[in-house]
Amino acid sequence: MARVPVAALSTMLNRNPNRPVRPRPLPALELADRPSPWLRALGLTTVVLVGAWLGLLIVGDVRAPVGPMDTTMTLRPSLGGGTKINVSPLGSLSLDSHVAPVRLDVNVDQLDPLRSQALVDHPERLSGLQDEVTRDVEHGTLDLAVRSCVAVVSGATALGLAVYRRPRRALAAGGLALALLAASGASAYATWNPKSVLEPRFSGLLSSAPSVVGNARNIVTEFDVYQKELARLVTNVTKLYDVTSTLPAYRPDPSTIRVLHVSDIHLNPASWKIIGSLVEQYKVDVIVDSGDTMDHGTAAENGFLDPIRDLGVPYVWVRGNHDSRTTQRYLERMKNVRVLDDGRAETVAGLRFAGIGDPQFTPDRSTAPGSAASEQLAGDRLASALRDQRTAGTPVDVAVAHEPSAARETDGTVPLVLCGHLHHEGTELLPYGTRLRMEGSTGGSGLRAVEHTYPAPIEASILYFDRDSRRLQAWDAIKLGGLGLTTAEVSRHLADGNQPGATGTSRSPSPTPSGTSP
């Protein structure tokens, strides 16, 4: 018989069989933290965007022949959308063609020598070149759309597989990328603006811009449908490439009056060379200076004005708040200068101008008490003189003042009023029909050019007037890089009356109530 140990036997005898046995506690289990749904969505969105962008960078472009040129068309991520045509070495032009998170880039790479020579040998082919270019652009755009779909889906799927290592998540990323591209295409279609070609922004060689843009009289008929005009621009670029070394001068339309508007030169000697170049390049008929030509208005500065004599065209001038009466008297003695003050009107180069000098003289930019009231009073005096001219049967075409607040008082008495003072350009259609055109600083703010992080740009405008109606048709806003910069940009703008579908040449100002300015 086996023996049981005494300790084990004691334990067995003392145990109560009716006493419940307590189970031993199990170790506590901890659940792993799952990521927030928002973080997972943010991560997936990042993967989709980055993957789609990488896909477009790698394979999302199309090399397409457009007429006699070889081009590369590309879709690029962009916050503002639009179309950019790069024409190296002449520069580029930008069009606000659509609003979407993608931009269409068209790079003109080179002229094909064989196709170009064929045009030279057979000039009759030029008549059909525009239709050929239109077809090439359409085919290239369709090919680009298909290739872009493949690029974004492949890029997002590949990156999703690399990040998640799960086919379902990778396919989800590819599907979202395709949906994003489709939404971008829908947005571009919904916001498509065929009139964007009416106001292209040119950058690069300043001399090439007028040749590509054309003249003011036929710009409405020539810039009609986006596809057709994109082809026309590319055709014009072809011609520019053919004569890059000897770009033709811009031939002005004989029925168009060209006015160069400058302002706030502020003793910058470089301004005269720029103004002289613009006069020659654009065949300007008259220059209008809306004041602040000087900085302190002292007699010692008067010699700075002497280059005006050599510009070769009439110079219409009004006094700014940095110009003194001494400055005004010095200019009055120059034969080609027409000083306007107290609402006096003169006809120059086929247009009737009237203006008033700034009532303030603050070369130190101090704010004198009552300055706003004096500007309003000056504007009222100018408006009264404009009404008198209209009553006398000699209506004024263009009014000139220095300060915008004074210029606004002429609303309803003149079709166009020019001003400056604020050192940035802008256009405003006033309530009673007068268009206010404010010029930036043609002197790049003068000595103040380096007060800010970036040098102030040098700005001027070419205004195009119909010789018969004497109404503004269009204007080119010209912006040059400031001190130490070598950039140039020209943008074309049309007056409202010249937009496609508009009636008449321009909107004339309506009389103000009770014959008073607002």
CSV table of C-alpha atoms in Angstrom, one decimal, residues 94-419:
chain,number,residue,atom,x,y,z
A,94,SER,CA,-0.6,83.4,-68.6
A,95,LEU,CA,-4.3,83.1,-69.1
A,96,ASP,CA,-7.0,82.9,-66.4
A,97,SER,CA,-8.7,80.1,-68.4
A,98,HIS,CA,-10.2,78.1,-65.5
A,99,VAL,CA,-10.3,77.7,-61.7
A,100,ALA,CA,-9.2,74.3,-60.6
A,101,PRO,CA,-6.4,72.7,-58.6
A,102,VAL,CA,-4.6,71.9,-61.9
A,103,ARG,CA,-2.8,74.2,-64.4
A,104,LEU,CA,-2.1,73.6,-68.0
A,105,ASP,CA,1.5,74.3,-69.0
A,106,VAL,CA,2.4,74.5,-72.6
A,107,ASN,CA,6.2,74.7,-73.3
A,108,VAL,CA,7.2,75.6,-76.8
A,109,ASP,CA,10.4,73.6,-77.1
A,110,GLN,CA,11.7,74.4,-80.6
A,111,LEU,CA,10.9,75.0,-84.3
A,112,ASP,CA,11.1,71.9,-86.5
A,113,PRO,CA,13.5,72.9,-89.3
A,114,LEU,CA,11.8,70.7,-91.9
A,115,ARG,CA,8.3,71.9,-91.2
A,116,SER,CA,9.4,75.6,-90.9
A,117,GLN,CA,11.3,75.3,-94.2
A,118,ALA,CA,8.2,73.9,-95.8
A,119,LEU,CA,6.3,77.0,-94.8
A,120,VAL,CA,9.0,79.2,-96.2
A,121,ASP,CA,9.0,77.3,-99.5
A,122,HIS,CA,5.2,77.1,-99.8
A,123,PRO,CA,3.8,80.4,-98.3
A,124,GLU,CA,0.4,79.4,-99.4
A,125,ARG,CA,0.3,76.9,-96.5
A,126,LEU,CA,0.1,79.8,-94.1
A,127,SER,CA,-3.6,80.3,-94.9
A,128,GLY,CA,-4.3,76.8,-93.4
A,129,LEU,CA,-1.8,77.0,-90.6
A,130,GLN,CA,-4.3,78.1,-88.0
A,131,ASP,CA,-6.7,75.2,-88.7
A,132,GLU,CA,-3.7,72.8,-88.5
A,133,VAL,CA,-2.6,74.3,-85.2
A,134,THR,CA,-6.1,74.0,-83.8
A,135,ARG,CA,-6.3,70.3,-84.6
A,136,ASP,CA,-2.9,69.7,-83.2
A,137,VAL,CA,-3.8,71.5,-79.9
A,138,GLU,CA,-7.1,69.5,-79.6
A,139,HIS,CA,-5.2,66.2,-80.2
A,140,GLY,CA,-2.5,67.1,-77.7
A,141,THR,CA,-5.0,68.1,-75.0
A,142,LEU,CA,-7.0,64.8,-75.4
A,143,ASP,CA,-3.8,62.7,-75.3
A,144,LEU,CA,-2.7,64.7,-72.2
A,145,ALA,CA,-6.1,64.0,-70.4
A,146,VAL,CA,-5.8,60.3,-71.0
A,147,ARG,CA,-2.1,60.2,-69.9
A,148,SER,CA,-2.8,62.3,-66.8
A,149,CYS,CA,-5.5,59.9,-65.7
A,150,VAL,CA,-3.1,57.0,-66.0
A,151,ALA,CA,-0.4,59.0,-64.2
A,152,VAL,CA,-2.4,60.0,-61.2
A,153,VAL,CA,-4.0,56.6,-60.7
A,154,SER,CA,-0.7,54.8,-61.0
A,155,GLY,CA,1.2,57.2,-58.8
A,156,ALA,CA,-1.4,57.1,-56.0
A,157,THR,CA,-1.8,53.3,-56.2
A,158,ALA,CA,2.0,52.7,-56.1
A,159,LEU,CA,2.5,55.1,-53.2
A,160,GLY,CA,-0.5,53.6,-51.3
A,161,LEU,CA,0.9,50.1,-51.8
A,162,ALA,CA,4.3,51.2,-50.5
A,163,VAL,CA,2.9,53.0,-47.4
A,164,TYR,CA,0.0,50.6,-46.4
A,165,ARG,CA,1.3,47.3,-48.0
A,166,ARG,CA,-2.3,46.3,-48.4
A,167,PRO,CA,-3.8,46.0,-51.9
A,168,ARG,CA,-7.3,47.2,-50.9
A,169,ARG,CA,-5.9,50.4,-49.4
A,170,ALA,CA,-3.7,51.0,-52.4
A,171,LEU,CA,-6.6,50.5,-54.8
A,172,ALA,CA,-8.7,52.9,-52.6
A,173,ALA,CA,-5.9,55.5,-53.0
A,174,GLY,CA,-5.9,55.0,-56.8
A,175,GLY,CA,-9.7,55.4,-57.0
A,176,LEU,CA,-9.6,58.6,-54.9
A,177,ALA,CA,-6.9,60.0,-57.1
A,178,LEU,CA,-9.1,59.3,-60.2
A,179,ALA,CA,-12.1,60.9,-58.5
A,180,LEU,CA,-10.0,63.9,-57.6
A,181,LEU,CA,-8.8,64.4,-61.2
A,182,ALA,CA,-12.4,64.0,-62.4
A,183,ALA,CA,-13.6,66.6,-59.9
A,184,SER,CA,-10.8,68.9,-61.1
A,185,GLY,CA,-11.9,68.4,-64.7
A,186,ALA,CA,-15.5,69.2,-63.8
A,187,SER,CA,-14.4,72.3,-61.9
A,188,ALA,CA,-12.3,73.4,-64.9
A,189,TYR,CA,-15.3,72.8,-67.3
A,190,ALA,CA,-17.7,74.7,-65.0
A,191,THR,CA,-15.4,77.7,-64.7
A,192,TRP,CA,-14.0,77.6,-68.2
A,193,ASN,CA,-13.5,81.2,-69.4
A,194,PRO,CA,-13.1,81.5,-73.2
A,195,LYS,CA,-12.6,85.3,-72.8
A,196,SER,CA,-9.5,84.8,-70.7
A,197,VAL,CA,-7.4,85.3,-73.8
A,198,LEU,CA,-8.7,88.9,-74.0
A,199,GLU,CA,-6.5,89.8,-71.0
A,200,PRO,CA,-3.3,87.7,-71.3
A,201,ARG,CA,-0.3,88.6,-69.0
A,202,PHE,CA,3.0,88.6,-70.9
A,203,SER,CA,6.3,88.3,-69.2
A,204,GLY,CA,9.8,88.2,-70.5
A,205,LEU,CA,11.1,90.4,-73.4
A,206,LEU,CA,9.0,93.6,-73.3
A,207,SER,CA,9.5,94.2,-77.0
A,208,SER,CA,7.8,91.0,-78.0
A,209,ALA,CA,4.5,91.6,-76.1
A,210,PRO,CA,3.0,94.2,-78.5
A,211,SER,CA,3.7,92.1,-81.5
A,212,VAL,CA,1.9,89.1,-80.0
A,213,VAL,CA,-1.0,91.1,-78.7
A,214,GLY,CA,-2.0,93.1,-81.8
A,215,ASN,CA,-3.8,96.5,-81.9
A,216,ALA,CA,-6.7,97.9,-80.0
A,217,ARG,CA,-9.1,98.3,-82.9
A,218,ASN,CA,-9.4,94.7,-84.0
A,219,ILE,CA,-8.6,92.9,-80.7
A,220,VAL,CA,-12.3,92.1,-80.1
A,221,THR,CA,-12.8,90.5,-83.5
A,222,GLU,CA,-9.4,88.6,-83.4
A,223,PHE,CA,-9.8,87.3,-79.8
A,224,ASP,CA,-13.1,85.5,-79.9
A,225,VAL,CA,-12.9,81.8,-79.1
A,226,TYR,CA,-10.3,80.3,-76.8
A,227,GLN,CA,-9.3,77.3,-78.9
A,228,LYS,CA,-9.0,79.4,-82.0
A,229,GLU,CA,-7.1,82.2,-80.3
A,230,LEU,CA,-4.7,79.8,-78.6
A,231,ALA,CA,-3.9,78.6,-82.0
A,232,ARG,CA,-3.5,82.1,-83.3
A,233,LEU,CA,-1.1,83.0,-80.4
A,234,VAL,CA,1.0,79.9,-81.1
A,235,THR,CA,1.0,80.8,-84.8
A,236,ASN,CA,2.2,84.3,-83.9
A,237,VAL,CA,4.9,82.8,-81.7
A,238,THR,CA,6.1,80.8,-84.7
A,239,LYS,CA,6.6,84.0,-86.6
A,240,LEU,CA,8.4,85.6,-83.7
A,241,TYR,CA,10.8,82.6,-83.5
A,242,ASP,CA,11.5,83.1,-87.2
A,243,VAL,CA,12.7,86.7,-86.6
A,244,THR,CA,14.0,86.5,-83.0
A,245,SER,CA,17.2,88.4,-83.8
A,246,THR,CA,15.3,91.2,-85.6
A,247,LEU,CA,12.0,91.6,-83.9
A,248,PRO,CA,9.8,93.9,-86.0
A,249,ALA,CA,8.7,97.2,-84.5
A,250,TYR,CA,5.2,97.5,-83.3
A,251,ARG,CA,3.2,99.1,-86.1
A,252,PRO,CA,0.5,101.3,-84.6
A,253,ASP,CA,-3.0,101.4,-86.0
A,254,PRO,CA,-3.4,104.8,-87.7
A,255,SER,CA,-6.9,105.2,-86.3
A,256,THR,CA,-5.8,104.6,-82.7
A,257,ILE,CA,-4.5,107.3,-80.4
A,258,ARG,CA,-1.8,106.0,-78.0
A,259,VAL,CA,-1.4,107.7,-74.6
A,260,LEU,CA,1.4,106.8,-72.2
A,261,HIS,CA,0.3,107.3,-68.6
A,262,VAL,CA,3.1,107.8,-66.0
A,263,SER,CA,3.0,109.0,-62.4
A,264,ASP,CA,5.1,109.4,-59.2
A,265,ILE,CA,8.5,109.4,-60.9
A,266,HIS,CA,10.1,110.8,-57.7
A,267,LEU,CA,13.4,111.9,-59.1
A,268,ASN,CA,14.3,108.5,-60.5
A,269,PRO,CA,16.7,109.3,-63.5
A,270,ALA,CA,16.2,105.8,-64.9
A,271,SER,CA,12.5,106.6,-65.6
A,272,TRP,CA,13.4,108.9,-68.6
A,273,LYS,CA,15.1,106.1,-70.4
A,274,ILE,CA,12.2,103.8,-69.8
A,275,ILE,CA,9.7,106.4,-70.9
A,276,GLY,CA,11.7,107.1,-74.0
A,277,SER,CA,11.8,103.4,-74.9
A,278,LEU,CA,8.1,103.0,-74.4
A,279,VAL,CA,7.4,106.1,-76.6
A,280,GLU,CA,9.5,104.6,-79.4
A,281,GLN,CA,8.3,101.0,-79.0
A,282,TYR,CA,4.6,101.8,-78.8
A,283,LYS,CA,4.6,104.9,-81.1
A,284,VAL,CA,3.1,107.0,-78.3
A,285,ASP,CA,1.2,110.2,-79.4
A,286,VAL,CA,1.1,111.9,-76.0
A,287,ILE,CA,2.4,111.4,-72.4
A,288,VAL,CA,0.3,112.1,-69.4
A,289,ASP,CA,2.0,112.6,-66.0
A,290,SER,CA,-0.3,112.7,-63.1
A,291,GLY,CA,2.2,114.3,-60.7
A,292,ASP,CA,4.9,113.7,-58.1
A,293,THR,CA,7.6,114.0,-60.7
A,294,MET,CA,9.8,115.6,-58.0
A,295,ASP,CA,10.6,114.6,-54.5
A,296,HIS,CA,11.1,117.9,-52.6
A,297,GLY,CA,10.0,120.4,-55.2
A,298,THR,CA,13.1,122.6,-54.8
A,299,ALA,CA,14.6,124.8,-57.5
A,300,ALA,CA,17.7,122.7,-57.4
A,301,GLU,CA,15.8,119.7,-58.6
A,302,ASN,CA,14.5,121.5,-61.8
A,303,GLY,CA,17.3,120.2,-64.0
A,304,PHE,CA,16.0,116.7,-63.5
A,305,LEU,CA,13.1,117.7,-65.8
A,306,ASP,CA,15.2,118.7,-68.8
A,307,PRO,CA,15.0,115.2,-70.5
A,308,ILE,CA,11.3,115.9,-71.1
A,309,ARG,CA,12.3,118.2,-74.0
A,310,ASP,CA,13.9,115.3,-75.8
A,311,LEU,CA,11.0,112.8,-75.6
A,312,GLY,CA,9.6,114.0,-79.0
A,313,VAL,CA,5.9,114.0,-78.0
A,314,PRO,CA,3.6,116.4,-76.1
A,315,TYR,CA,3.8,116.0,-72.3
A,316,VAL,CA,0.6,116.7,-70.3
A,317,TRP,CA,1.3,117.3,-66.6
A,318,VAL,CA,-0.5,118.1,-63.3
A,319,ARG,CA,1.1,119.0,-60.0
A,320,GLY,CA,1.4,116.4,-57.3
A,321,ASN,CA,1.8,116.9,-53.6
A,322,HIS,CA,5.7,116.6,-54.0
A,323,ASP,CA,5.7,119.2,-56.8
A,324,SER,CA,6.0,122.8,-55.9
A,325,ARG,CA,4.8,125.9,-57.8
A,326,THR,CA,8.5,126.5,-58.7
A,327,THR,CA,8.4,123.1,-60.4
A,328,GLN,CA,5.2,124.0,-62.3
A,329,ARG,CA,6.6,127.3,-63.5
A,330,TYR,CA,9.7,125.6,-64.8
A,331,LEU,CA,7.7,123.1,-66.8
A,332,GLU,CA,5.4,125.8,-68.2
A,333,ARG,CA,8.4,127.2,-70.1
A,334,MET,CA,9.0,124.0,-72.0
A,335,LYS,CA,7.5,124.0,-75.5
A,336,ASN,CA,6.2,120.4,-75.5
A,337,VAL,CA,4.7,120.5,-72.0
A,338,ARG,CA,1.1,121.3,-71.3
A,339,VAL,CA,0.6,122.1,-67.6
A,340,LEU,CA,-3.1,121.6,-66.5
A,341,ASP,CA,-4.4,123.4,-63.4
A,342,ASP,CA,-7.6,124.9,-62.1
A,343,GLY,CA,-9.7,122.7,-64.5
A,344,ARG,CA,-8.1,124.3,-67.6
A,345,ALA,CA,-8.7,122.2,-70.8
A,346,GLU,CA,-6.4,121.7,-73.8
A,347,THR,CA,-6.7,119.5,-76.9
A,348,VAL,CA,-3.5,117.5,-77.4
A,349,ALA,CA,-3.0,114.8,-80.1
A,350,GLY,CA,-6.7,114.6,-80.9
A,351,LEU,CA,-7.9,114.3,-77.2
A,352,ARG,CA,-9.2,117.0,-74.9
A,353,PHE,CA,-7.6,117.0,-71.5
A,354,ALA,CA,-8.4,118.9,-68.3
A,355,GLY,CA,-6.8,118.7,-64.9
A,356,ILE,CA,-6.0,120.3,-61.6
A,357,GLY,CA,-2.9,120.4,-59.5
A,358,ASP,CA,-2.8,118.9,-56.0
A,359,PRO,CA,-3.8,121.4,-53.4
A,360,GLN,CA,-1.3,120.1,-50.9
A,361,PHE,CA,2.5,120.4,-50.8
A,362,THR,CA,3.8,117.7,-48.5
A,363,PRO,CA,7.3,116.5,-49.6
A,364,ASP,CA,7.9,115.1,-46.1
A,365,ARG,CA,4.6,113.2,-46.4
A,366,SER,CA,3.2,114.9,-43.3
A,367,THR,CA,-0.6,114.9,-42.9
A,368,ALA,CA,-1.9,118.4,-42.7
A,369,PRO,CA,-5.2,119.0,-40.9
A,370,GLY,CA,-8.1,119.3,-43.4
A,371,SER,CA,-6.2,117.5,-46.2
A,372,ALA,CA,-9.1,115.3,-47.1
A,373,ALA,CA,-11.4,118.4,-47.4
A,374,SER,CA,-8.9,120.2,-49.6
A,375,GLU,CA,-8.7,117.2,-52.0
A,376,GLN,CA,-12.5,117.0,-52.2
A,377,LEU,CA,-12.7,120.7,-52.9
A,378,ALA,CA,-10.1,120.4,-55.7
A,379,GLY,CA,-12.1,117.5,-57.2
A,380,ASP,CA,-15.3,119.6,-57.0
A,381,ARG,CA,-13.6,122.5,-58.8
A,382,LEU,CA,-12.4,120.1,-61.5
A,383,ALA,CA,-15.9,118.6,-61.9
A,384,SER,CA,-17.4,122.0,-62.2
A,385,ALA,CA,-14.9,122.9,-64.9
A,386,LEU,CA,-15.8,119.7,-66.8
A,387,ARG,CA,-19.5,120.5,-66.7
A,388,ASP,CA,-18.8,124.0,-68.0
A,389,GLN,CA,-16.8,122.5,-70.9
A,390,ARG,CA,-19.6,120.1,-71.7
A,391,THR,CA,-22.1,122.9,-71.7
A,392,ALA,CA,-19.9,124.9,-74.0
A,393,GLY,CA,-19.9,122.1,-76.5
A,394,THR,CA,-16.3,121.1,-76.0
A,395,PRO,CA,-16.6,118.1,-73.7
A,396,VAL,CA,-13.4,116.8,-72.1
A,397,ASP,CA,-12.2,113.2,-73.0
A,398,VAL,CA,-9.7,112.7,-70.2
A,399,ALA,CA,-9.5,114.4,-66.8
A,400,VAL,CA,-6.2,114.3,-64.8
A,401,ALA,CA,-5.7,114.7,-61.0
A,402,HIS,CA,-3.0,113.5,-58.7
A,403,GLU,CA,-4.9,112.2,-55.7
A,404,PRO,CA,-7.6,109.4,-56.2
A,405,SER,CA,-10.0,111.0,-53.8
A,406,ALA,CA,-10.0,114.2,-55.9
A,407,ALA,CA,-10.3,112.2,-59.1
A,408,ARG,CA,-13.4,110.4,-57.8
A,409,GLU,CA,-15.3,113.7,-57.5
A,410,THR,CA,-15.4,113.9,-61.3
A,411,ASP,CA,-17.7,110.9,-61.6
A,412,GLY,CA,-20.4,111.5,-64.2
A,413,THR,CA,-18.7,114.5,-65.8
A,414,VAL,CA,-16.0,112.8,-68.0
A,415,PRO,CA,-15.5,109.3,-69.5
A,416,LEU,CA,-12.0,108.7,-68.0
A,417,VAL,CA,-10.0,110.3,-65.2
A,418,LEU,CA,-6.3,109.5,-64.5
A,419,CYS,CA,-4.5,109.8,-61.2
